[in-house]
Amino acid sequence: MSAVVDEHDHDHHADDHHDHGPAKGLLRWIITTNHKDIGTLYLLFALTMFFVGGSMAMVIRAELFEPGLQFVDPAFFNSMTTMHALVMVFGAVMPAFVGLANWQIPLMIGATDMALPRMNNMSFWMLVAGVLLLASTLFMEGGAPNGGWTLYPPLVLQPITVGKALPFAIFSVHLLGISSIMGAINIIATIFNMRAPAMKLMDMPLFVWTWLITAFLLIAVMPVFAGAVTMLLTDKFFHTSFFNAAGGGDPVLYEHIFWFFGHPEVYIMILPTFGVASTIIPVFARKPLFGYASMVWATASIAFLSFIVWAHHMFTVGMPIAGELYFMYATMIIAVPTGVKVFNWTATMWKGAMTFETPMLFSISFVVLFTLGGFTGLMMSIAPSDFQYHDTYFIVAHFHYTLVPASIFILMAAGYFWLPKWTGHMYNEKIGQLHFWLSVISVNILFFPQHFLGLAGMPRRIPDYAVQFADWNMISSIGGFIFGASQLLFLYIVIDTIRGGTGEKVSDEVWEDAAKHGLEWTLPSPTPYHTWTTPPTIVPTEHVLDSH
Amino acid sequence: MSTNSTYYIPHKATWPVIGTVGLMTMLAGFANYLNGSSIGQPLMIVGLSIFIAMLVGWFTLQAKESESGMYNHEVGISYRHGMMWFIFSEIVFFAVFFGTLWYTRNLSVPWLGEGATKELLWPAFDAVWPTNGPGKVGGEFEPMGAWGLPFINTLLLLTSGVTCTWAHHGLLAKNRDQLIKGLLATVALGFLFVCFQAIEYHEAYSEMGLTLGSGVYGSTFFMLTGFHGFHVCVGAIILSVVLFRSTKGHFSPENHFAFEAAAWYWHFVDVVWLGLFIFVYLM
Ligand code: HEM
Ligand SMILES: [Cu+2]
């Protein structure tokens, strides 16, 4: 790739601004095309949504603190479970990873910016628009959607469940889909087209690899979700019969289409998580990543398998027995590449000269607790057993283990890991460690008892429950409140670090010998507004030592 | 035209936000309209106008930048990646509806006509395609045949694929006359296709009793052909813009991403139609 210059270097743009920096004032953030600005926007937006979705979770846990109905009416409770999931998945976790991609991919591959900067701006604003449409339903007659984030018909088409919210929720999905697809296309174009010539595909940091594969997943499944909700819309408002048996359709078809999207979707949230973990662990173990090539192949096989296992969400729907068996075995196979990864992370730490700064603590707990979530997944993949677990708190425990102490913890780790690089300020390690210990303990108090509740038969998505579930629910709620409150520490640390942190001047490398592991650590801290205007000629290879 | 060796990074972009506001307004309006609110339609019109203004503004800007040689080879590659994966996402979108058709015809309709469902619920239901289901939703209808207008439309689209390629050869051979004639023919065939489809829909609604509400046959028929027809319109409009730019002397054998993107899109629309003709009309 050739060198890169800015717009104002063109003589035919003589009237253009002669500043290197961003536009002044608030407008900067609206019309920016800079990958760092857009990354920041994504991350701050995601953090905000994390607290919005988190407040909804607090409502849920408050209502479930004791049996009986105390704070909210059941329809609103159901709105909370529905909106909590939608906000967290589409407003918090996914955008946070896109934000990391925006910041880190160009830095890590020696590119000056994303390949399609204008579209980058648009994909962020489309996200905001989608979330605004969704959030507007909270204030509508009939309230927000309350049929569950999966939006299953015929429930979601009943007048009582939709109120006025359904079309808004559907169009919100369309906008979020457009946003994700644009973001994904940009990431693919950037990785293939903007890489420093010195960096071969098999030199790329794993974060870049996992995002490349995630981007393919996004492009392949977001249109599927869009198609599914479009059919909901026409069934509701334009007399079609896609999901109506009287007209020859089938509501189960919706479930198939939804989960054809939905299962890859959960991997869209976990593959970049794997990528960040694979970036952080080697730095603090002071060793190259164990099995770089096998990590790449494991990621690719997980992505491939994620397309052919969707009906493990539908074991109880009344599938033919051959289908049950096929989806059971196919799902179990995912545990193999996943196991490869867990093994590699462990082997990376083996005999490493480890230190335990906050990012590393979060990463280690990710390895342990994600594995736990994976094991419960494996339990549920056994079709006959899943008849017992399905739609109980067991599955709630499963996916919260794979999402909270996995994806969310790794997002926190990424914040602690890269904030010093981005801002040039060090975060307060003491408060960071406190945040970690409070989080890791409370998250287990919050979710571990839900396994017991589920096995004992407590169904998910209900505002009230039988008295025998009271004790564990109360414990779970207490864990929830502590966890929620602890996250305010993270908010404090982020703001504090941006505004100067400990005041200690951070080096370019930030972490000891980090420059061996990734290109971003060879840049100054804080990272200048424009980086890699000429691509680097040497790329670090510590992270890929094993494969060379 | 100057070419340069640098990757062009625009610093500020206003059209994306404007377009987003337009699209969001339009969709919020549509949602209000569906909920029976009178503010719906005005909002939709405002939103659509903003959106169209964005398209005109943004594409004019791109055309100007492209013609002044600001895009080097690498920028062109990024655009091609963008278009390629955009078309891929569209293919997936159509695949959902083809998949729906497959599932309905091969699984759910047969299930409705066998076993306990048949015995206990709908003994009189004869599960053969085309069907509007055991509830006879939408009333009596006549299915759409393949050999009238649909067949003519197939020939039109296939021919337009050829004229499009012919135009491309003209562009590569610096034969502007051939480029313009080829594009003109392609656009004309495209719009003719849309006209014939409108006639076909009119017949379906007024004479055959076939509507979007005719059970699952009507749903799949109109959803698939309707989305495709919409894509033909979009493709023809894109090609019209390319045609307009060709008459202004834009594009060179080395630099004509817009033409290529439009042509790719057109061939994609073409191939989807072949799938439709086989799976919706013939089988
Ligand atoms: C080791 C690999 C995994 C296996 C074998 C697995 C298996 C399963 C199964 C069988 C279910 C359906 C349970 C039921 O409805 O009865 C399920 C649900 C779920 N899984 Fe996993 N899973 C795995 C990893 C993950 C990961 C990595 C994530 C997310 C990051 C995840 C997120 C979810 C979610 C969100 C649901 C619930 C969806 C819903 O019904 O709302 N899983 N999983
Ligand atoms: Cu799954």
PDB file of N, CA and C in Angstrom, chain A residues 2-7 10 12-13 23 30-31 33 115-116 118 121-122 125-126 129 164 168 171 185 193-194 216 219-220 223-224 231 237 239-241 245-248 250 253 530, chain B residues 4-8 10-13 16-17 20 23-24 27 30 34-35 58 62 65 70 74 77-79 82 85 88-89 92-93 96 100 103 132-135 212-213 215-216 219:
ATOM      1  N   SER A   2       0.386   2.250  -0.679  1.00  0.00           N
ATOM      2  CA  SER A   2       1.162   3.479  -0.784  1.00  0.00           C
ATOM      3  C   SER A   2       0.961   4.361   0.439  1.00  0.00           C
ATOM      4  N   ALA A   3       1.749   5.405   0.489  1.00  0.00           N
ATOM      5  CA  ALA A   3       1.661   6.322   1.626  1.00  0.00           C
ATOM      6  C   ALA A   3       0.316   7.038   1.632  1.00  0.00           C
ATOM      7  N   VAL A   4       0.041   7.648   2.746  1.00  0.00           N
ATOM      8  CA  VAL A   4      -1.264   8.251   2.909  1.00  0.00           C
ATOM      9  C   VAL A   4      -1.110   9.717   3.254  1.00  0.00           C
ATOM     10  N   VAL A   5      -1.862  10.574   2.642  1.00  0.00           N
ATOM     11  CA  VAL A   5      -1.876  11.973   3.076  1.00  0.00           C
ATOM     12  C   VAL A   5      -3.295  12.415   3.329  1.00  0.00           C
ATOM     13  N   ASP A   6      -3.392  13.537   3.969  1.00  0.00           N
ATOM     14  CA  ASP A   6      -4.701  14.061   4.289  1.00  0.00           C
ATOM     15  C   ASP A   6      -5.235  14.895   3.129  1.00  0.00           C
ATOM     16  N   GLU A   7      -6.506  15.157   3.257  1.00  0.00           N
ATOM     17  CA  GLU A   7      -7.248  15.904   2.259  1.00  0.00           C
ATOM     18  C   GLU A   7      -6.554  17.195   1.835  1.00  0.00           C
ATOM     19  N   HIS A  10      -4.036  17.988  -1.129  1.00  0.00           N
ATOM     20  CA  HIS A  10      -4.392  18.098  -2.542  1.00  0.00           C
ATOM     21  C   HIS A  10      -4.486  19.551  -2.936  1.00  0.00           C
ATOM     22  N   HIS A  12      -6.005  20.880  -5.390  1.00  0.00           N
ATOM     23  CA  HIS A  12      -7.341  21.314  -5.802  1.00  0.00           C
ATOM     24  C   HIS A  12      -8.265  21.503  -4.602  1.00  0.00           C
ATOM     25  N   HIS A  13      -7.726  21.361  -3.431  1.00  0.00           N
ATOM     26  CA  HIS A  13      -8.551  21.589  -2.254  1.00  0.00           C
ATOM     27  C   HIS A  13      -7.975  22.739  -1.446  1.00  0.00           C
ATOM     28  N   ALA A  23     -12.350  18.945  14.112  1.00  0.00           N
ATOM     29  CA  ALA A  23     -13.167  20.156  14.068  1.00  0.00           C
ATOM     30  C   ALA A  23     -13.405  20.647  15.483  1.00  0.00           C
ATOM     31  N   ILE A  30     -20.040  14.999  15.572  1.00  0.00           N
ATOM     32  CA  ILE A  30     -21.147  14.622  14.697  1.00  0.00           C
ATOM     33  C   ILE A  30     -20.654  14.297  13.301  1.00  0.00           C
ATOM     34  N   ILE A  31     -19.668  15.067  12.827  1.00  0.00           N
ATOM     35  CA  ILE A  31     -19.274  14.889  11.427  1.00  0.00           C
ATOM     36  C   ILE A  31     -17.907  14.223  11.301  1.00  0.00           C
ATOM     37  N   THR A  33     -14.813  11.721  10.826  1.00  0.00           N
ATOM     38  CA  THR A  33     -14.578  10.486  10.089  1.00  0.00           C
ATOM     39  C   THR A  33     -13.330   9.797  10.633  1.00  0.00           C
ATOM     40  N   ALA A 115     -11.037   1.983   6.162  1.00  0.00           N
ATOM     41  CA  ALA A 115     -11.014   2.091   4.707  1.00  0.00           C
ATOM     42  C   ALA A 115     -12.102   3.018   4.179  1.00  0.00           C
ATOM     43  N   LEU A 116     -13.256   3.042   4.838  1.00  0.00           N
ATOM     44  CA  LEU A 116     -14.380   3.817   4.324  1.00  0.00           C
ATOM     45  C   LEU A 116     -14.867   4.771   5.416  1.00  0.00           C
ATOM     46  N   ARG A 118     -16.350   7.731   5.690  1.00  0.00           N
ATOM     47  CA  ARG A 118     -17.691   8.329   5.744  1.00  0.00           C
ATOM     48  C   ARG A 118     -18.715   7.302   6.190  1.00  0.00           C
ATOM     49  N   ASN A 121     -18.750   6.815   9.910  1.00  0.00           N
ATOM     50  CA  ASN A 121     -19.570   7.787  10.615  1.00  0.00           C
ATOM     51  C   ASN A 121     -21.040   7.378  10.543  1.00  0.00           C
ATOM     52  N   MET A 122     -21.471   6.984   9.362  1.00  0.00           N
ATOM     53  CA  MET A 122     -22.885   6.649   9.210  1.00  0.00           C
ATOM     54  C   MET A 122     -23.262   5.445  10.057  1.00  0.00           C
ATOM     55  N   TRP A 125     -24.072   6.535  13.541  1.00  0.00           N
ATOM     56  CA  TRP A 125     -25.329   7.277  13.726  1.00  0.00           C
ATOM     57  C   TRP A 125     -26.545   6.400  13.492  1.00  0.00           C
ATOM     58  N   MET A 126     -26.401   5.423  12.599  1.00  0.00           N
ATOM     59  CA  MET A 126     -27.507   4.473  12.397  1.00  0.00           C
ATOM     60  C   MET A 126     -27.765   3.691  13.687  1.00  0.00           C
ATOM     61  N   ALA A 129     -29.673   5.938  15.951  1.00  0.00           N
ATOM     62  CA  ALA A 129     -31.055   6.044  15.483  1.00  0.00           C
ATOM     63  C   ALA A 129     -31.838   4.796  15.867  1.00  0.00           C
ATOM     64  N   LYS A 164     -48.334  -0.216  20.905  1.00  0.00           N
ATOM     65  CA  LYS A 164     -47.930   0.520  19.711  1.00  0.00           C
ATOM     66  C   LYS A 164     -46.460   0.277  19.397  1.00  0.00           C
ATOM     67  N   PHE A 168     -42.106   0.007  15.836  1.00  0.00           N
ATOM     68  CA  PHE A 168     -40.889   0.736  16.214  1.00  0.00           C
ATOM     69  C   PHE A 168     -39.752  -0.242  16.500  1.00  0.00           C
ATOM     70  N   PHE A 171     -38.489  -1.623  13.100  1.00  0.00           N
ATOM     71  CA  PHE A 171     -37.648  -0.699  12.334  1.00  0.00           C
ATOM     72  C   PHE A 171     -36.329  -0.446  13.054  1.00  0.00           C
ATOM     73  N   ILE A 185     -18.611  -4.352   7.005  1.00  0.00           N
ATOM     74  CA  ILE A 185     -17.999  -4.175   5.686  1.00  0.00           C
ATOM     75  C   ILE A 185     -16.739  -3.328   5.813  1.00  0.00           C
ATOM     76  N   ASN A 193      -7.425  -4.338   2.924  1.00  0.00           N
ATOM     77  CA  ASN A 193      -6.884  -3.341   2.009  1.00  0.00           C
ATOM     78  C   ASN A 193      -5.942  -2.337   2.651  1.00  0.00           C
ATOM     79  N   MET A 194      -5.987  -2.165   3.969  1.00  0.00           N
ATOM     80  CA  MET A 194      -5.217  -1.084   4.593  1.00  0.00           C
ATOM     81  C   MET A 194      -4.035  -1.589   5.409  1.00  0.00           C
ATOM     82  N   PHE A 216     -17.586 -11.241   9.019  1.00  0.00           N
ATOM     83  CA  PHE A 216     -18.275 -12.130   8.077  1.00  0.00           C
ATOM     84  C   PHE A 216     -19.576 -12.650   8.687  1.00  0.00           C
ATOM     85  N   ILE A 219     -22.277  -9.927   8.484  1.00  0.00           N
ATOM     86  CA  ILE A 219     -22.870  -9.707   7.165  1.00  0.00           C
ATOM     87  C   ILE A 219     -23.760 -10.882   6.785  1.00  0.00           C
ATOM     88  N   ALA A 220     -23.405 -12.058   7.257  1.00  0.00           N
ATOM     89  CA  ALA A 220     -24.183 -13.234   6.882  1.00  0.00           C
ATOM     90  C   ALA A 220     -25.460 -13.395   7.690  1.00  0.00           C
ATOM     91  N   PRO A 223     -28.878  -9.642   7.902  1.00  0.00           N
ATOM     92  CA  PRO A 223     -30.008  -9.601   6.969  1.00  0.00           C
ATOM     93  C   PRO A 223     -31.054 -10.688   7.281  1.00  0.00           C
ATOM     94  N   VAL A 224     -30.627 -11.770   7.899  1.00  0.00           N
ATOM     95  CA  VAL A 224     -31.569 -12.826   8.235  1.00  0.00           C
ATOM     96  C   VAL A 224     -32.553 -12.330   9.298  1.00  0.00           C
ATOM     97  N   MET A 231     -41.094 -10.079   8.075  1.00  0.00           N
ATOM     98  CA  MET A 231     -42.261 -10.955   7.946  1.00  0.00           C
ATOM     99  C   MET A 231     -43.217 -10.786   9.131  1.00  0.00           C
ATOM    100  N   PHE A 237     -49.443  -6.314   9.881  1.00  0.00           N
ATOM    101  CA  PHE A 237     -50.105  -5.151   9.286  1.00  0.00           C
ATOM    102  C   PHE A 237     -50.550  -5.345   7.837  1.00  0.00           C
ATOM    103  N   HIS A 239     -51.577  -8.481   6.302  1.00  0.00           N
ATOM    104  CA  HIS A 239     -52.372  -9.686   6.025  1.00  0.00           C
ATOM    105  C   HIS A 239     -51.605 -10.867   5.474  1.00  0.00           C
ATOM    106  N   THR A 240     -50.297 -10.925   5.610  1.00  0.00           N
ATOM    107  CA  THR A 240     -49.599 -12.124   5.128  1.00  0.00           C
ATOM    108  C   THR A 240     -49.762 -13.243   6.157  1.00  0.00           C
ATOM    109  N   SER A 241     -49.375 -14.466   5.755  1.00  0.00           N
ATOM    110  CA  SER A 241     -49.595 -15.638   6.619  1.00  0.00           C
ATOM    111  C   SER A 241     -48.322 -16.422   6.856  1.00  0.00           C
ATOM    112  N   ALA A 245     -50.717 -20.601  10.827  1.00  0.00           N
ATOM    113  CA  ALA A 245     -51.037 -21.934  10.310  1.00  0.00           C
ATOM    114  C   ALA A 245     -52.325 -21.936   9.502  1.00  0.00           C
ATOM    115  N   ALA A 246     -53.296 -21.115   9.849  1.00  0.00           N
ATOM    116  CA  ALA A 246     -54.556 -21.107   9.107  1.00  0.00           C
ATOM    117  C   ALA A 246     -54.327 -20.751   7.646  1.00  0.00           C
ATOM    118  N   GLY A 247     -53.315 -19.917   7.376  1.00  0.00           N
ATOM    119  CA  GLY A 247     -53.022 -19.538   6.003  1.00  0.00           C
ATOM    120  C   GLY A 247     -51.968 -20.422   5.360  1.00  0.00           C
ATOM    121  N   GLY A 248     -51.563 -21.501   6.034  1.00  0.00           N
ATOM    122  CA  GLY A 248     -50.569 -22.411   5.488  1.00  0.00           C
ATOM    123  C   GLY A 248     -49.159 -22.117   5.997  1.00  0.00           C
ATOM    124  N   ASP A 250     -46.320 -21.135   9.361  1.00  0.00           N
ATOM    125  CA  ASP A 250     -45.912 -21.904  10.529  1.00  0.00           C
ATOM    126  C   ASP A 250     -45.119 -21.011  11.491  1.00  0.00           C
ATOM    127  N   LEU A 253     -41.437 -21.642  11.899  1.00  0.00           N
ATOM    128  CA  LEU A 253     -40.516 -21.127  10.898  1.00  0.00           C
ATOM    129  C   LEU A 253     -39.796 -19.882  11.432  1.00  0.00           C
ATOM    130  N   HIS A 530      -3.741  11.544  14.252  1.00  0.00           N
ATOM    131  CA  HIS A 530      -3.493  10.747  13.037  1.00  0.00           C
ATOM    132  C   HIS A 530      -2.285   9.866  13.271  1.00  0.00           C
TER     133      HIS A 530
ATOM    134  N   ASN B   4      -3.095  10.105  -8.202  1.00  0.00           N
ATOM    135  CA  ASN B   4      -2.048  10.240  -7.208  1.00  0.00           C
ATOM    136  C   ASN B   4      -1.903   8.965  -6.410  1.00  0.00           C
ATOM    137  N   SER B   5      -0.828   8.903  -5.673  1.00  0.00           N
ATOM    138  CA  SER B   5      -0.483   7.635  -5.036  1.00  0.00           C
ATOM    139  C   SER B   5      -0.893   7.619  -3.570  1.00  0.00           C
ATOM    140  N   THR B   6      -1.812   8.505  -3.171  1.00  0.00           N
ATOM    141  CA  THR B   6      -2.163   8.572  -1.761  1.00  0.00           C
ATOM    142  C   THR B   6      -3.584   8.115  -1.519  1.00  0.00           C
ATOM    143  N   TYR B   7      -3.785   7.533  -0.346  1.00  0.00           N
ATOM    144  CA  TYR B   7      -5.128   7.069   0.011  1.00  0.00           C
ATOM    145  C   TYR B   7      -5.924   8.235   0.559  1.00  0.00           C
ATOM    146  N   TYR B   8      -7.041   8.532  -0.051  1.00  0.00           N
ATOM    147  CA  TYR B   8      -7.811   9.710   0.315  1.00  0.00           C
ATOM    148  C   TYR B   8      -8.647   9.450   1.571  1.00  0.00           C
ATOM    149  N   PRO B  10     -11.262  11.494   3.767  1.00  0.00           N
ATOM    150  CA  PRO B  10     -12.007  12.729   3.984  1.00  0.00           C
ATOM    151  C   PRO B  10     -12.016  13.062   5.476  1.00  0.00           C
ATOM    152  N   HIS B  11     -11.988  14.348   5.821  1.00  0.00           N
ATOM    153  CA  HIS B  11     -11.910  14.723   7.223  1.00  0.00           C
ATOM    154  C   HIS B  11     -13.240  14.891   7.900  1.00  0.00           C
ATOM    155  N   LYS B  12     -14.195  15.377   7.160  1.00  0.00           N
ATOM    156  CA  LYS B  12     -15.479  15.660   7.789  1.00  0.00           C
ATOM    157  C   LYS B  12     -16.558  15.181   6.845  1.00  0.00           C
ATOM    158  N   ALA B  13     -17.621  14.681   7.413  1.00  0.00           N
ATOM    159  CA  ALA B  13     -18.699  14.193   6.571  1.00  0.00           C
ATOM    160  C   ALA B  13     -20.022  14.622   7.162  1.00  0.00           C
ATOM    161  N   PRO B  16     -23.653  11.618   5.995  1.00  0.00           N
ATOM    162  CA  PRO B  16     -24.086  10.437   6.756  1.00  0.00           C
ATOM    163  C   PRO B  16     -25.104  10.771   7.844  1.00  0.00           C
ATOM    164  N   VAL B  17     -24.859  11.834   8.598  1.00  0.00           N
ATOM    165  CA  VAL B  17     -25.799  12.190   9.661  1.00  0.00           C
ATOM    166  C   VAL B  17     -27.136  12.603   9.067  1.00  0.00           C
ATOM    167  N   THR B  20     -28.985   9.615   7.981  1.00  0.00           N
ATOM    168  CA  THR B  20     -29.507   8.861   9.118  1.00  0.00           C
ATOM    169  C   THR B  20     -30.772   9.515   9.667  1.00  0.00           C
ATOM    170  N   LEU B  23     -33.601   8.738   7.240  1.00  0.00           N
ATOM    171  CA  LEU B  23     -34.094   7.358   7.309  1.00  0.00           C
ATOM    172  C   LEU B  23     -34.868   7.132   8.602  1.00  0.00           C
ATOM    173  N   MET B  24     -34.332   7.680   9.694  1.00  0.00           N
ATOM    174  CA  MET B  24     -34.998   7.481  10.977  1.00  0.00           C
ATOM    175  C   MET B  24     -36.370   8.162  10.984  1.00  0.00           C
ATOM    176  N   LEU B  27     -38.769   6.069   8.946  1.00  0.00           N
ATOM    177  CA  LEU B  27     -39.227   4.847   9.613  1.00  0.00           C
ATOM    178  C   LEU B  27     -40.135   5.174  10.804  1.00  0.00           C
ATOM    179  N   PHE B  30     -43.382   5.859   9.306  1.00  0.00           N
ATOM    180  CA  PHE B  30     -44.038   4.632   8.864  1.00  0.00           C
ATOM    181  C   PHE B  30     -44.650   3.903  10.066  1.00  0.00           C
ATOM    182  N   LEU B  34     -48.546   3.039  10.667  1.00  0.00           N
ATOM    183  CA  LEU B  34     -49.089   1.705  10.915  1.00  0.00           C
ATOM    184  C   LEU B  34     -49.925   1.687  12.190  1.00  0.00           C
ATOM    185  N   ASN B  35     -49.565   2.518  13.142  1.00  0.00           N
ATOM    186  CA  ASN B  35     -50.340   2.588  14.375  1.00  0.00           C
ATOM    187  C   ASN B  35     -51.576   3.463  14.227  1.00  0.00           C
ATOM    188  N   TRP B  58     -24.615  13.255  -1.546  1.00  0.00           N
ATOM    189  CA  TRP B  58     -23.464  12.385  -1.297  1.00  0.00           C
ATOM    190  C   TRP B  58     -22.890  11.854  -2.616  1.00  0.00           C
ATOM    191  N   GLN B  62     -19.227  12.326  -4.322  1.00  0.00           N
ATOM    192  CA  GLN B  62     -18.339  11.214  -4.688  1.00  0.00           C
ATOM    193  C   GLN B  62     -17.918  11.325  -6.154  1.00  0.00           C
ATOM    194  N   GLU B  65     -15.338  14.040  -6.583  1.00  0.00           N
ATOM    195  CA  GLU B  65     -14.023  13.628  -6.082  1.00  0.00           C
ATOM    196  C   GLU B  65     -13.380  12.617  -7.009  1.00  0.00           C
ATOM    197  N   MET B  70      -9.096  12.093  -7.075  1.00  0.00           N
ATOM    198  CA  MET B  70      -8.685  11.986  -5.680  1.00  0.00           C
ATOM    199  C   MET B  70      -8.629  10.544  -5.194  1.00  0.00           C
ATOM    200  N   GLU B  74      -5.992   2.059  -4.498  1.00  0.00           N
ATOM    201  CA  GLU B  74      -6.396   1.412  -3.230  1.00  0.00           C
ATOM    202  C   GLU B  74      -7.789   1.840  -2.787  1.00  0.00           C
ATOM    203  N   ILE B  77     -10.157  -0.159  -4.546  1.00  0.00           N
ATOM    204  CA  ILE B  77     -10.284  -1.516  -4.009  1.00  0.00           C
ATOM    205  C   ILE B  77     -11.206  -1.514  -2.790  1.00  0.00           C
ATOM    206  N   SER B  78     -11.071  -0.511  -1.930  1.00  0.00           N
ATOM    207  CA  SER B  78     -11.953  -0.449  -0.762  1.00  0.00           C
ATOM    208  C   SER B  78     -13.407  -0.355  -1.197  1.00  0.00           C
ATOM    209  N   TYR B  79     -13.662   0.491  -2.203  1.00  0.00           N
ATOM    210  CA  TYR B  79     -15.041   0.618  -2.677  1.00  0.00           C
ATOM    211  C   TYR B  79     -15.553  -0.704  -3.225  1.00  0.00           C
ATOM    212  N   GLY B  82     -16.479  -2.887  -0.486  1.00  0.00           N
ATOM    213  CA  GLY B  82     -17.739  -2.411   0.078  1.00  0.00           C
ATOM    214  C   GLY B  82     -18.926  -2.902  -0.732  1.00  0.00           C
ATOM    215  N   TRP B  85     -19.498  -6.835  -0.582  1.00  0.00           N
ATOM    216  CA  TRP B  85     -20.100  -7.365   0.636  1.00  0.00           C
ATOM    217  C   TRP B  85     -21.497  -6.824   0.859  1.00  0.00           C
ATOM    218  N   PHE B  88     -23.485  -9.124  -1.105  1.00  0.00           N
ATOM    219  CA  PHE B  88     -23.580 -10.397  -0.364  1.00  0.00           C
ATOM    220  C   PHE B  88     -24.691 -10.310   0.687  1.00  0.00           C
ATOM    221  N   SER B  89     -24.745  -9.184   1.405  1.00  0.00           N
ATOM    222  CA  SER B  89     -25.782  -9.075   2.439  1.00  0.00           C
ATOM    223  C   SER B  89     -27.170  -9.090   1.809  1.00  0.00           C
ATOM    224  N   VAL B  92     -28.129 -12.629   1.062  1.00  0.00           N
ATOM    225  CA  VAL B  92     -28.603 -13.295   2.271  1.00  0.00           C
ATOM    226  C   VAL B  92     -30.059 -12.910   2.551  1.00  0.00           C
ATOM    227  N   PHE B  93     -30.351 -11.623   2.365  1.00  0.00           N
ATOM    228  CA  PHE B  93     -31.718 -11.155   2.615  1.00  0.00           C
ATOM    229  C   PHE B  93     -32.708 -11.911   1.729  1.00  0.00           C
ATOM    230  N   VAL B  96     -33.370 -15.555   2.782  1.00  0.00           N
ATOM    231  CA  VAL B  96     -34.347 -15.765   3.842  1.00  0.00           C
ATOM    232  C   VAL B  96     -35.718 -16.077   3.236  1.00  0.00           C
ATOM    233  N   THR B 100     -37.818 -19.445   3.239  1.00  0.00           N
ATOM    234  CA  THR B 100     -39.198 -19.492   3.728  1.00  0.00           C
ATOM    235  C   THR B 100     -40.087 -20.264   2.759  1.00  0.00           C
ATOM    236  N   TYR B 103     -39.221 -23.986   3.014  1.00  0.00           N
ATOM    237  CA  TYR B 103     -39.717 -24.577   4.260  1.00  0.00           C
ATOM    238  C   TYR B 103     -41.226 -24.753   4.192  1.00  0.00           C
ATOM    239  N   ASN B 132     -53.671 -21.500   0.169  1.00  0.00           N
ATOM    240  CA  ASN B 132     -53.793 -20.418   1.138  1.00  0.00           C
ATOM    241  C   ASN B 132     -54.176 -20.979   2.499  1.00  0.00           C
ATOM    242  N   GLY B 133     -53.834 -22.262   2.697  1.00  0.00           N
ATOM    243  CA  GLY B 133     -53.950 -22.846   4.023  1.00  0.00           C
ATOM    244  C   GLY B 133     -55.328 -23.383   4.338  1.00  0.00           C
ATOM    245  N   PRO B 134     -55.405 -24.154   5.426  1.00  0.00           N
ATOM    246  CA  PRO B 134     -56.671 -24.765   5.811  1.00  0.00           C
ATOM    247  C   PRO B 134     -57.752 -23.724   6.110  1.00  0.00           C
ATOM    248  N   GLY B 135     -57.375 -22.521   6.483  1.00  0.00           N
ATOM    249  CA  GLY B 135     -58.378 -21.490   6.764  1.00  0.00           C
ATOM    250  C   GLY B 135     -58.816 -20.742   5.518  1.00  0.00           C
ATOM    251  N   LEU B 212     -51.592 -10.148  -1.589  1.00  0.00           N
ATOM    252  CA  LEU B 212     -50.610 -10.404  -0.531  1.00  0.00           C
ATOM    253  C   LEU B 212     -51.253 -11.200   0.603  1.00  0.00           C
ATOM    254  N   GLY B 213     -52.553 -11.073   0.747  1.00  0.00           N
ATOM    255  CA  GLY B 213     -53.251 -11.767   1.820  1.00  0.00           C
ATOM    256  C   GLY B 213     -53.753 -13.154   1.442  1.00  0.00           C
ATOM    257  N   GLY B 215     -53.193 -16.189   1.797  1.00  0.00           N
ATOM    258  CA  GLY B 215     -52.508 -17.252   2.524  1.00  0.00           C
ATOM    259  C   GLY B 215     -51.022 -17.207   2.257  1.00  0.00           C
ATOM    260  N   VAL B 216     -50.373 -18.352   2.478  1.00  0.00           N
ATOM    261  CA  VAL B 216     -48.921 -18.353   2.397  1.00  0.00           C
ATOM    262  C   VAL B 216     -48.445 -18.309   0.944  1.00  0.00           C
ATOM    263  N   SER B 219     -48.454 -14.631   0.215  1.00  0.00           N
ATOM    264  CA  SER B 219     -47.398 -13.982   1.002  1.00  0.00           C
ATOM    265  C   SER B 219     -46.037 -14.182   0.355  1.00  0.00           C
TER     266      SER B 219
END
